[in-house]
Coordinates of C-alpha atoms in Angstrom, one line a residue:
M1 CA -10.6 -28.1 21.4
E2 CA -7.3 -29.0 19.8
A3 CA -9.4 -29.7 16.8
L4 CA -9.6 -25.9 16.3
K5 CA -5.9 -25.6 15.6
V6 CA -4.6 -25.7 12.0
S7 CA -2.5 -28.7 12.7
S8 CA -5.6 -30.8 13.4
F9 CA -6.7 -30.7 9.8
T10 CA -3.8 -32.9 8.6
S11 CA -6.1 -35.5 7.1
L12 CA -7.2 -33.1 4.5
H13 CA -4.0 -31.5 3.2
I14 CA -2.9 -31.4 -0.4
P15 CA -0.7 -34.4 -1.0
T16 CA 0.6 -35.0 -4.5
A17 CA 3.4 -37.5 -4.8
T18 CA 4.3 -36.4 -8.3
T19 CA 4.4 -32.6 -7.6
P20 CA 7.9 -31.2 -7.6
D21 CA 7.4 -28.1 -5.5
K22 CA 5.1 -28.9 -2.7
T23 CA 7.0 -26.7 -0.3
L24 CA 5.6 -23.5 -1.8
F25 CA 2.2 -24.9 -2.6
T26 CA 1.8 -26.2 1.0
R27 CA 1.9 -22.6 2.1
L28 CA -1.8 -23.3 1.6
K29 CA -1.8 -24.6 5.1
F30 CA -1.3 -21.0 6.0
L31 CA -4.4 -20.2 4.0
N32 CA -7.2 -22.5 4.9
F33 CA -6.4 -24.9 2.2
H34 CA -5.4 -27.4 4.9
Q35 CA -9.0 -28.5 4.7
L36 CA -9.2 -28.9 0.9
S37 CA -9.3 -32.1 -1.0
P38 CA -6.2 -32.9 -3.1
L39 CA -5.6 -30.9 -6.2
P40 CA -4.8 -32.7 -9.4
S41 CA -1.1 -33.3 -10.0
S42 CA -1.4 -31.7 -13.4
I43 CA -1.2 -28.3 -11.7
F44 CA 2.5 -29.0 -11.3
S45 CA 4.0 -29.6 -14.7
T46 CA 7.7 -29.4 -13.8
T47 CA 9.4 -32.6 -12.9
H48 CA 12.6 -33.5 -11.1
K49 CA 14.0 -34.7 -14.3
S50 CA 13.5 -31.4 -16.1
R51 CA 15.0 -29.6 -13.2
S52 CA 18.2 -31.6 -13.1
S53 CA 18.7 -31.2 -16.9
K54 CA 19.3 -27.5 -16.5
P55 CA 22.6 -26.1 -15.4
S56 CA 22.5 -24.6 -11.9
K57 CA 22.9 -20.8 -11.6
L58 CA 23.9 -18.8 -8.5
Y59 CA 21.5 -16.1 -7.3
T60 CA 23.8 -14.5 -4.9
T61 CA 24.7 -10.9 -5.5
L62 CA 23.5 -7.5 -6.5
S63 CA 27.0 -6.1 -6.7
S64 CA 29.9 -6.9 -9.0
S65 CA 32.2 -6.5 -6.1
S66 CA 31.0 -9.7 -4.5
T67 CA 33.3 -12.7 -4.6
V68 CA 30.5 -14.8 -6.1
S69 CA 29.1 -13.5 -9.4
T70 CA 25.6 -14.0 -10.8
E71 CA 25.1 -14.9 -14.4
N72 CA 22.0 -13.1 -15.7
T73 CA 20.1 -15.7 -17.6
D74 CA 17.0 -13.6 -18.1
P75 CA 17.4 -11.0 -20.9
D76 CA 14.4 -8.9 -19.7
L77 CA 15.7 -8.7 -16.1
E78 CA 17.1 -5.2 -16.5
T79 CA 14.5 -3.2 -18.4
A80 CA 14.4 0.0 -16.4
T81 CA 16.6 3.0 -16.9
P82 CA 19.4 3.5 -14.3
D83 CA 18.1 6.9 -13.1
E84 CA 14.5 5.7 -12.5
K85 CA 13.5 6.0 -8.9
F86 CA 10.4 4.6 -7.1
E87 CA 8.1 7.3 -5.8
W88 CA 6.8 5.9 -2.4
F89 CA 4.4 8.8 -1.9
S90 CA 2.8 8.5 -5.4
Q91 CA 1.2 5.1 -4.8
W92 CA -2.1 3.7 -3.5
Y93 CA -1.8 2.0 -0.1
P94 CA -4.2 -0.4 1.6
V95 CA -5.7 0.7 4.9
M96 CA -7.9 -2.2 6.0
P97 CA -10.3 -4.8 4.6
V98 CA -13.8 -3.5 4.7
C99 CA -15.0 -6.7 6.6
D100 CA -12.9 -5.6 9.6
L101 CA -14.0 -2.0 9.7
D102 CA -16.9 -0.9 12.0
K103 CA -19.0 1.8 10.4
R104 CA -20.0 3.1 13.9
V105 CA -16.6 4.2 15.0
P106 CA -13.5 5.9 13.6
H107 CA -10.3 3.7 13.3
A108 CA -6.7 4.8 13.8
K109 CA -4.1 3.5 11.4
K110 CA -0.5 4.3 10.5
I111 CA 0.7 3.8 7.0
L112 CA 4.0 4.9 5.5
G113 CA 4.6 6.8 8.8
I114 CA 1.4 8.8 8.4
D115 CA -1.2 8.7 11.2
V116 CA -4.7 8.5 9.6
V117 CA -8.2 7.9 10.7
V118 CA -10.6 5.9 8.5
W119 CA -14.3 6.3 9.1
W120 CA -17.7 5.7 7.4
D121 CA -19.4 8.9 6.1
R122 CA -23.0 7.8 5.9
N123 CA -24.0 11.1 4.2
E124 CA -21.9 10.1 1.2
S125 CA -22.0 6.3 1.8
A126 CA -18.3 6.2 1.5
W127 CA -15.2 5.4 3.5
K128 CA -13.0 8.4 4.3
V129 CA -9.4 8.7 5.3
F130 CA -8.4 11.9 7.1
D131 CA -5.3 13.1 8.9
D132 CA -5.6 11.8 12.5
T133 CA -5.2 15.3 13.9
C134 CA -7.8 17.9 14.9
P135 CA -6.7 21.3 13.6
H136 CA -7.7 22.9 16.9
R137 CA -5.3 21.4 19.5
L138 CA -4.0 18.4 17.5
A139 CA -6.0 15.7 19.4
P140 CA -6.4 12.4 17.5
L141 CA -9.7 12.3 15.7
S142 CA -9.6 8.5 15.8
Q143 CA -10.4 8.8 19.5
G144 CA -13.6 10.7 18.6
R145 CA -17.0 9.5 17.5
I146 CA -19.5 9.9 14.6
D147 CA -22.3 12.2 15.7
Q148 CA -26.0 12.0 15.0
W149 CA -25.6 13.9 11.8
G150 CA -22.9 11.5 10.5
R151 CA -20.0 13.9 11.1
L152 CA -16.7 13.0 12.5
Q153 CA -16.5 14.7 15.9
C154 CA -13.3 15.4 18.0
V155 CA -14.2 14.5 21.6
Y156 CA -11.6 16.9 23.0
H157 CA -13.6 20.1 22.3
G158 CA -16.5 18.8 20.1
W159 CA -15.4 20.2 16.7
C160 CA -17.2 18.4 13.9
F161 CA -16.1 17.7 10.3
S162 CA -17.9 16.6 7.2
G163 CA -16.7 14.0 4.7
S164 CA -15.0 16.7 2.7
G165 CA -12.8 17.7 5.7
D166 CA -14.7 21.0 6.2
C167 CA -15.3 22.0 9.8
K168 CA -19.1 22.2 10.3
F169 CA -19.4 23.1 13.9
I170 CA -17.3 24.7 16.7
P171 CA -19.2 24.7 20.0
Q172 CA -17.1 27.4 21.4
A173 CA -17.7 29.9 18.5
P174 CA -20.5 32.5 19.2
P175 CA -23.6 31.8 17.0
A176 CA -23.6 35.4 15.9
G177 CA -20.2 35.1 14.3
P178 CA -17.7 35.5 13.0
P179 CA -18.0 32.1 11.2
V180 CA -14.5 30.8 12.2
H181 CA -15.5 27.2 11.3
T182 CA -15.3 28.2 7.6
F183 CA -11.7 29.2 7.8
K184 CA -9.2 27.1 5.9
K185 CA -7.2 26.4 9.0
A186 CA -10.3 24.8 10.6
C187 CA -10.3 22.0 7.9
V188 CA -8.9 18.5 8.3
G189 CA -6.5 17.0 5.7
V190 CA -8.4 14.6 3.5
Y191 CA -6.7 11.8 1.5
P192 CA -8.0 10.4 -1.8
T193 CA -9.7 7.2 -0.9
T194 CA -11.3 4.3 -2.8
V195 CA -12.5 0.8 -2.2
Q196 CA -11.1 -2.0 -4.4
H197 CA -11.3 -5.7 -3.9
D198 CA -13.2 -5.0 -0.6
I199 CA -10.2 -3.2 0.8
V200 CA -10.0 0.5 1.6
W201 CA -7.1 2.2 -0.2
F202 CA -5.7 5.7 0.2
W203 CA -3.3 8.0 -1.6
P204 CA -0.7 9.4 0.9
S205 CA -1.1 13.1 0.0
T206 CA -3.7 15.7 0.9
D207 CA -2.5 18.1 -1.8
P208 CA -5.7 19.1 -3.8
Q209 CA -3.9 18.2 -7.1
Y210 CA -4.4 14.5 -6.2
K211 CA -8.1 14.8 -5.4
D212 CA -9.1 12.9 -8.5
I213 CA -6.0 10.7 -8.8
I214 CA -8.3 7.7 -9.0
M215 CA -9.2 8.8 -12.6
T216 CA -5.6 8.4 -13.8
K217 CA -4.1 5.8 -11.5
K218 CA -5.9 2.9 -9.6
P219 CA -4.8 0.4 -7.0
P220 CA -3.4 -2.9 -8.3
Y221 CA -6.1 -5.0 -9.9
I222 CA -6.3 -8.7 -9.2
P223 CA -8.9 -10.5 -11.3
E224 CA -9.6 -13.4 -8.8
L225 CA -10.8 -10.9 -6.2
E226 CA -13.5 -9.6 -8.5
D227 CA -14.6 -13.0 -9.7
P228 CA -17.8 -14.1 -7.8
S229 CA -16.9 -17.8 -8.4
F230 CA -13.9 -17.4 -6.1
T231 CA -13.9 -17.6 -2.3
K232 CA -11.7 -14.9 -0.7
L233 CA -11.7 -14.7 3.1
M234 CA -9.3 -12.0 4.3
G235 CA -7.2 -11.5 7.4
N236 CA -5.0 -8.8 8.7
R237 CA -2.3 -8.5 11.4
D238 CA 0.2 -5.9 12.6
I239 CA 3.7 -7.3 12.4
P240 CA 6.7 -6.3 14.7
Y241 CA 9.3 -6.3 11.9
G242 CA 9.6 -4.1 8.8
Y243 CA 8.0 -4.2 5.4
D244 CA 11.1 -5.4 3.5
V245 CA 11.6 -8.4 5.8
L246 CA 7.9 -9.2 5.5
V247 CA 7.9 -9.1 1.7
E248 CA 11.0 -11.3 1.3
N249 CA 9.7 -13.8 3.8
L250 CA 6.5 -14.3 2.0
M251 CA 8.4 -14.8 -1.3
D252 CA 10.5 -17.5 0.2
P253 CA 9.0 -21.1 0.1
A254 CA 12.3 -22.8 1.2
H255 CA 11.8 -21.8 4.8
V256 CA 8.4 -23.5 5.1
P257 CA 9.4 -27.1 6.1
Y258 CA 11.8 -25.7 8.8
A259 CA 10.4 -22.5 10.3
H260 CA 6.8 -23.9 10.2
H261 CA 7.6 -27.6 11.0
G262 CA 4.7 -29.4 12.5
I263 CA 2.2 -26.8 11.4
M264 CA 2.3 -27.0 7.6
Q265 CA 2.5 -30.3 5.9
I266 CA 4.6 -30.6 2.8
R267 CA 5.0 -33.3 0.1
K268 CA 7.7 -35.8 1.0
P269 CA 10.6 -35.7 -1.4
D270 CA 11.8 -38.7 -3.3
V271 CA 15.0 -38.8 -1.2
K272 CA 14.6 -37.4 2.3
L273 CA 17.9 -35.8 3.4
D274 CA 16.7 -34.6 6.7
R275 CA 13.7 -34.7 9.1
E276 CA 11.9 -31.8 7.5
G277 CA 12.3 -32.8 3.9
G278 CA 13.8 -29.6 2.3
R279 CA 14.8 -29.9 -1.3
P280 CA 16.0 -27.8 -4.3
L281 CA 13.3 -25.5 -5.8
E282 CA 13.1 -24.1 -9.3
M283 CA 12.4 -20.3 -9.2
S284 CA 13.4 -17.5 -11.5
V285 CA 12.7 -13.8 -12.1
K286 CA 11.6 -13.2 -15.7
K287 CA 10.9 -9.4 -15.9
F288 CA 12.1 -6.6 -13.7
D289 CA 11.4 -2.9 -13.6
V290 CA 10.5 0.0 -11.4
N291 CA 6.9 -1.4 -10.9
G292 CA 8.1 -4.7 -9.6
F293 CA 8.8 -8.0 -11.2
I294 CA 7.3 -11.2 -12.6
G295 CA 8.6 -14.6 -11.7
K296 CA 8.1 -18.3 -12.4
H297 CA 8.0 -21.2 -9.9
E298 CA 7.2 -24.8 -10.2
W299 CA 3.5 -24.6 -9.5
G300 CA 2.7 -21.4 -11.2
S301 CA 3.8 -17.7 -11.5
G302 CA 4.4 -14.9 -9.1
K303 CA 4.2 -11.1 -9.3
F304 CA 5.5 -8.4 -7.1
I305 CA 3.4 -5.3 -7.8
A306 CA 5.3 -2.5 -6.1
P307 CA 5.1 -1.5 -3.4
C308 CA 2.6 -3.7 -1.6
V309 CA 1.3 -6.7 -3.4
Y310 CA 2.9 -10.1 -3.8
Y311 CA 0.6 -12.2 -5.9
S312 CA 1.3 -15.9 -6.6
Y313 CA -1.0 -18.0 -8.7
S314 CA -1.4 -21.4 -10.2
E315 CA -1.9 -22.1 -13.9
P316 CA -5.5 -23.1 -14.7
V317 CA -6.1 -26.9 -14.4
V318 CA -8.9 -28.4 -16.4
D319 CA -11.2 -30.6 -14.4
Q320 CA -11.6 -33.6 -16.7
G321 CA -14.4 -36.1 -16.8
N322 CA -17.4 -33.7 -17.2
E323 CA -19.4 -35.6 -19.8
S324 CA -23.1 -35.8 -20.5
A325 CA -25.2 -37.9 -22.8
S326 CA -26.4 -36.3 -26.0
S327 CA -30.1 -36.1 -26.9
G328 CA -29.8 -39.2 -29.0
G329 CA -28.2 -41.2 -26.2
N330 CA -25.7 -42.8 -28.6
E331 CA -22.8 -40.5 -28.0
K332 CA -21.4 -38.5 -25.2
V333 CA -20.9 -34.7 -25.4
K334 CA -18.3 -33.1 -23.2
K335 CA -19.4 -30.2 -21.1
L336 CA -17.3 -27.1 -21.0
P337 CA -14.4 -28.2 -18.6
K338 CA -14.1 -26.3 -15.4
Q339 CA -10.7 -24.7 -14.6
R340 CA -9.6 -25.0 -11.0
R341 CA -7.6 -22.0 -10.0
M342 CA -6.2 -20.5 -6.9
A343 CA -3.9 -17.7 -5.8
L344 CA -1.9 -16.5 -2.7
I345 CA -2.3 -12.8 -2.3
F346 CA -0.2 -11.0 0.4
I347 CA -0.6 -7.2 0.7
C348 CA 2.3 -5.8 2.7
V349 CA 1.9 -2.3 4.2
P350 CA 4.9 -0.3 5.4
V351 CA 3.9 1.2 8.8
S352 CA 7.1 2.6 10.3
P353 CA 10.7 1.4 10.8
G354 CA 10.4 -2.1 12.4
N355 CA 6.7 -2.3 11.9
S356 CA 4.5 -3.5 9.0
R357 CA 1.0 -4.7 8.4
L358 CA -0.1 -7.8 6.5
I359 CA -3.4 -8.3 4.7
W360 CA -3.8 -11.7 3.2
T361 CA -6.4 -13.5 1.1
F362 CA -6.3 -16.8 -0.8
P363 CA -8.9 -16.9 -3.5
R364 CA -9.9 -20.2 -5.1
N365 CA -12.8 -21.4 -7.3
F366 CA -13.0 -24.9 -5.7
G367 CA -13.9 -26.1 -2.2
V368 CA -15.9 -22.9 -1.8
W369 CA -18.3 -24.5 0.6
I370 CA -15.6 -24.8 3.3
D371 CA -15.5 -21.1 3.9
K372 CA -19.3 -21.0 4.2
I373 CA -19.3 -23.6 7.0
V374 CA -16.2 -22.9 9.0
P375 CA -16.1 -19.5 10.9
R376 CA -13.4 -17.1 9.7
W377 CA -11.8 -16.9 13.2
M378 CA -11.1 -20.6 13.2
F379 CA -8.9 -20.1 10.0
H380 CA -7.2 -17.2 11.7
V381 CA -6.2 -19.3 14.7
G382 CA -4.0 -21.5 12.5
Q383 CA -2.8 -18.6 10.3
N384 CA -1.7 -16.7 13.3
L385 CA 0.3 -19.7 14.6
I386 CA 2.2 -19.8 11.3
L387 CA 3.0 -16.1 11.6
D388 CA 4.1 -16.6 15.1
S389 CA 6.4 -19.5 14.3
D390 CA 9.0 -17.4 12.4
L391 CA 8.1 -14.0 13.9
Y392 CA 11.0 -13.9 16.4
L393 CA 13.5 -15.1 13.8
L394 CA 12.6 -12.3 11.4
H395 CA 12.5 -9.7 14.2
I396 CA 16.1 -10.5 15.0
E397 CA 17.1 -10.9 11.4
E398 CA 15.9 -7.4 10.7
R399 CA 18.2 -6.0 13.3
K400 CA 21.2 -7.8 11.9
I401 CA 20.4 -6.4 8.4
K402 CA 20.2 -2.9 10.0
D403 CA 23.6 -3.4 11.5
V404 CA 25.3 -4.1 8.2
G405 CA 23.1 -1.6 6.3
P406 CA 20.3 -2.6 3.9
I407 CA 22.3 -1.6 0.9
N408 CA 24.9 -4.3 1.9
W409 CA 22.3 -7.0 2.2
Q410 CA 23.9 -9.0 -0.7
K411 CA 27.3 -8.9 1.0
A412 CA 26.0 -10.1 4.3
C413 CA 23.6 -12.8 3.0
F414 CA 24.9 -15.8 1.1
V415 CA 22.1 -16.9 -1.3
P416 CA 23.6 -19.4 -3.7
T417 CA 20.4 -21.4 -4.8
K418 CA 17.5 -20.8 -7.1
S419 CA 15.1 -21.1 -4.1
D420 CA 16.1 -17.5 -3.2
A421 CA 15.4 -16.1 -6.7
Y422 CA 12.4 -14.0 -5.6
V423 CA 14.1 -12.8 -2.4
V424 CA 17.1 -11.7 -4.4
G425 CA 14.8 -10.1 -7.0
F426 CA 13.0 -8.1 -4.4
R427 CA 16.3 -6.9 -2.8
R428 CA 17.6 -6.0 -6.2
W429 CA 14.4 -4.0 -6.8
L430 CA 14.6 -2.2 -3.5
T431 CA 18.3 -1.4 -4.0
K432 CA 18.1 -0.2 -7.5
Y433 CA 15.0 1.9 -7.3
S434 CA 15.0 3.0 -3.7
G435 CA 18.6 2.8 -2.4
G436 CA 17.8 -0.3 -0.3
E437 CA 15.3 1.5 2.0
I438 CA 11.8 2.9 2.2
N439 CA 11.4 6.6 1.8
W440 CA 9.6 7.7 5.0
G441 CA 9.5 11.3 3.9
G442 CA 11.9 12.4 6.6
K443 CA 9.7 11.3 9.4
F444 CA 12.1 8.8 11.0
S445 CA 15.8 8.5 11.6
G446 CA 15.7 4.8 10.7
T447 CA 16.3 3.5 14.2
L448 CA 14.4 0.4 15.0
P449 CA 12.3 0.1 18.2
P450 CA 13.7 -2.0 21.0
T451 CA 12.9 -5.7 21.2
P452 CA 10.2 -6.2 23.8
P453 CA 9.7 -9.4 25.9
R454 CA 8.8 -12.4 23.8
E455 CA 5.3 -12.6 25.1
Q456 CA 4.7 -9.0 24.1
L457 CA 6.4 -9.5 20.7
L458 CA 4.2 -12.5 19.8
D459 CA 1.0 -10.9 21.3
R460 CA -2.0 -11.7 19.1
Y461 CA -4.6 -9.6 20.9
W462 CA -3.4 -6.1 20.0
S463 CA -1.8 -7.1 16.7
H464 CA -4.8 -9.0 15.3
V465 CA -7.9 -9.7 17.5
V466 CA -8.9 -6.1 18.1
N467 CA -8.5 -5.4 14.4
C468 CA -10.4 -8.5 13.2
K469 CA -14.2 -8.4 13.5
S470 CA -14.7 -12.2 13.5
C471 CA -11.9 -12.9 16.0
N472 CA -13.0 -10.1 18.3
S473 CA -16.5 -11.4 18.3
A474 CA -15.3 -15.0 19.0
Y475 CA -13.1 -13.7 21.8
K476 CA -15.9 -11.9 23.6
T477 CA -18.2 -14.9 23.1
L478 CA -15.7 -17.4 24.5
N479 CA -14.9 -15.2 27.5
A480 CA -18.6 -14.9 28.2
L481 CA -18.9 -18.7 28.0
E482 CA -16.1 -19.0 30.5
V483 CA -17.9 -16.8 33.0
V484 CA -21.1 -18.8 32.5
L485 CA -19.3 -22.0 33.2
Q486 CA -17.8 -20.6 36.4
V487 CA -21.2 -19.3 37.5
I488 CA -22.8 -22.7 37.0
S489 CA -20.1 -24.3 38.9
I490 CA -20.4 -21.9 41.9
V491 CA -24.2 -22.1 41.9
S492 CA -24.2 -25.9 41.8
I493 CA -21.8 -26.1 44.8
G494 CA -23.9 -23.4 46.6
I495 CA -27.1 -25.3 46.2
V496 CA -25.5 -28.5 47.5
A497 CA -24.0 -26.6 50.5
A498 CA -27.2 -24.8 51.3
T499 CA -29.6 -27.7 51.1
K500 CA -30.0 -30.1 53.9
Q501 CA -29.0 -33.7 53.3
N502 CA -32.4 -35.2 53.9
V503 CA -34.1 -32.7 51.6
M504 CA -32.0 -33.6 48.5
S505 CA -31.6 -37.1 47.1
S506 CA -28.1 -38.5 46.9
I507 CA -28.5 -38.8 43.1
M508 CA -29.3 -35.1 42.8
R509 CA -26.5 -34.1 45.1
T510 CA -24.0 -36.2 43.0
T511 CA -25.4 -34.7 39.8
L512 CA -24.9 -31.1 41.1
V513 CA -21.4 -31.8 42.4
S514 CA -20.4 -33.5 39.1
T515 CA -21.9 -30.5 37.2
A516 CA -19.8 -28.1 39.3
V517 CA -16.6 -30.1 38.7
V518 CA -17.2 -30.5 34.9
C519 CA -18.1 -26.8 34.5
F520 CA -15.1 -25.6 36.6
T521 CA -12.7 -27.9 34.6
A522 CA -14.2 -26.7 31.3
S523 CA -13.9 -23.0 32.3
R524 CA -10.2 -23.5 33.2
W525 CA -9.6 -25.3 29.9
L526 CA -11.4 -22.6 28.0
A527 CA -9.4 -19.9 29.7
H528 CA -6.2 -21.7 28.6
F529 CA -7.6 -22.0 25.0
I530 CA -8.5 -18.3 24.9
Y531 CA -5.1 -17.2 26.1
K532 CA -3.3 -19.6 23.8
N533 CA -5.2 -18.6 20.6
F534 CA -6.1 -15.0 21.2
H535 CA -3.1 -13.7 23.3
Y536 CA 0.1 -15.7 23.2
H537 CA 1.2 -19.1 21.8
D538 CA 4.9 -19.7 22.1
Y539 CA 6.6 -21.8 19.4
N540 CA 9.8 -23.6 20.5
H541 CA 11.5 -25.0 17.4
A542 CA 13.7 -27.3 19.4
F543 CA 10.7 -29.3 20.5
R544 CA 8.8 -29.5 17.3

């Protein structure tokens, strides 16, 4: 069963001896690319020689008061006006991937401090996002159900609501009137909602002026997610640390060989200075404004599309050697070359102070057959292990940043190398356009929740399994199999014990006893596998 773990696919990683930045690219082990055949080395055009020919710059500070200054080598880095502020409540936010939403039930979610319920309105064939509050006695509508007429019903007193938020039925109201269900106060707040890239998005305001906001402003568009030639399995997980720490961690390739040692394979550097093989990385921010920034790294480009999307993509690589004979047979005609492309897409959702949600997908137009054969939950086993391996580090880091104050991040953290360019770029963006913090609309004081026991902090069941349709299904199936194995073991022993010795042959008796032992052992092993992969898998860096 260890073959189910991401680390077991090491024979099919992406080794390229000539590639300069394999640290970032081997984040693909986080994806499901741990199973892919090697990519051509032409994807990575930068060499060690070209890197060493450039003078080193320090990416250390956001403030001129720091003892280490930063030379701005990018003329377009400061393109926004000083008084421009990022409007957190005037953006589209992802709720959940459609593949992990059940149309039969309402789902509770918290986004930007707002409690919402997302449900399928079969009358309009559309996903709806409402305030998760019944106007009657404030019970959560997410604990309700969808009735036989396709309405969202509060199960506290049975009030029913249509997809427009109008109350359609109050059981306690006399049929003869007055029609209290038509009063404005009986309605539920409805958020503008759309589906893009197979993800449900909502606009965090129930004000009627934003009802048709989709006509003037749309969620971020990512071409790979609309291209049918790309594979794009998705995953989601609730994270017990904040949005800002999540974003900067995903932008940071330098931590991969250390925080994820033994899980993600990386290219060996020419000169290995330590066990893990960390090395200098070429990264830079090229354009920077209130909407995010664009960056360049060794294997491609990166975009931070504020507030949620970090999108890193490779430059197209032509697949050479596609030749076919001409009709005359005397010369060869080259077919249109195929471009191999891939991207890493992380969608980071601010939930509340100290909590965030990650939706990830890694589209590619090669090796597509892998995703059709391997179940999605098997990819998630390895991806969750990678999230777990630095989760505790980031949870503690967030509390230290809180102690010094997010606005003082650049004073507390010493970031002197180019490998931190994206992280510094994100902190600059957050500081310049939002004062270093998320605007929660006055809902929170900013205090972080207490640190729970490690087993609870790294829990996978409530943070991922219950919210992932494929993992939830696998979890139930494997638990049922465990019970079946136990039953077979008990029945086999029972038959042997109840049958007289002269009635059953010694061969049959031995077979039943062996079956009982094997099934019991398998059930115990399976119980351990289920707990380790669907509940809690500790990661001790000292023993990796």
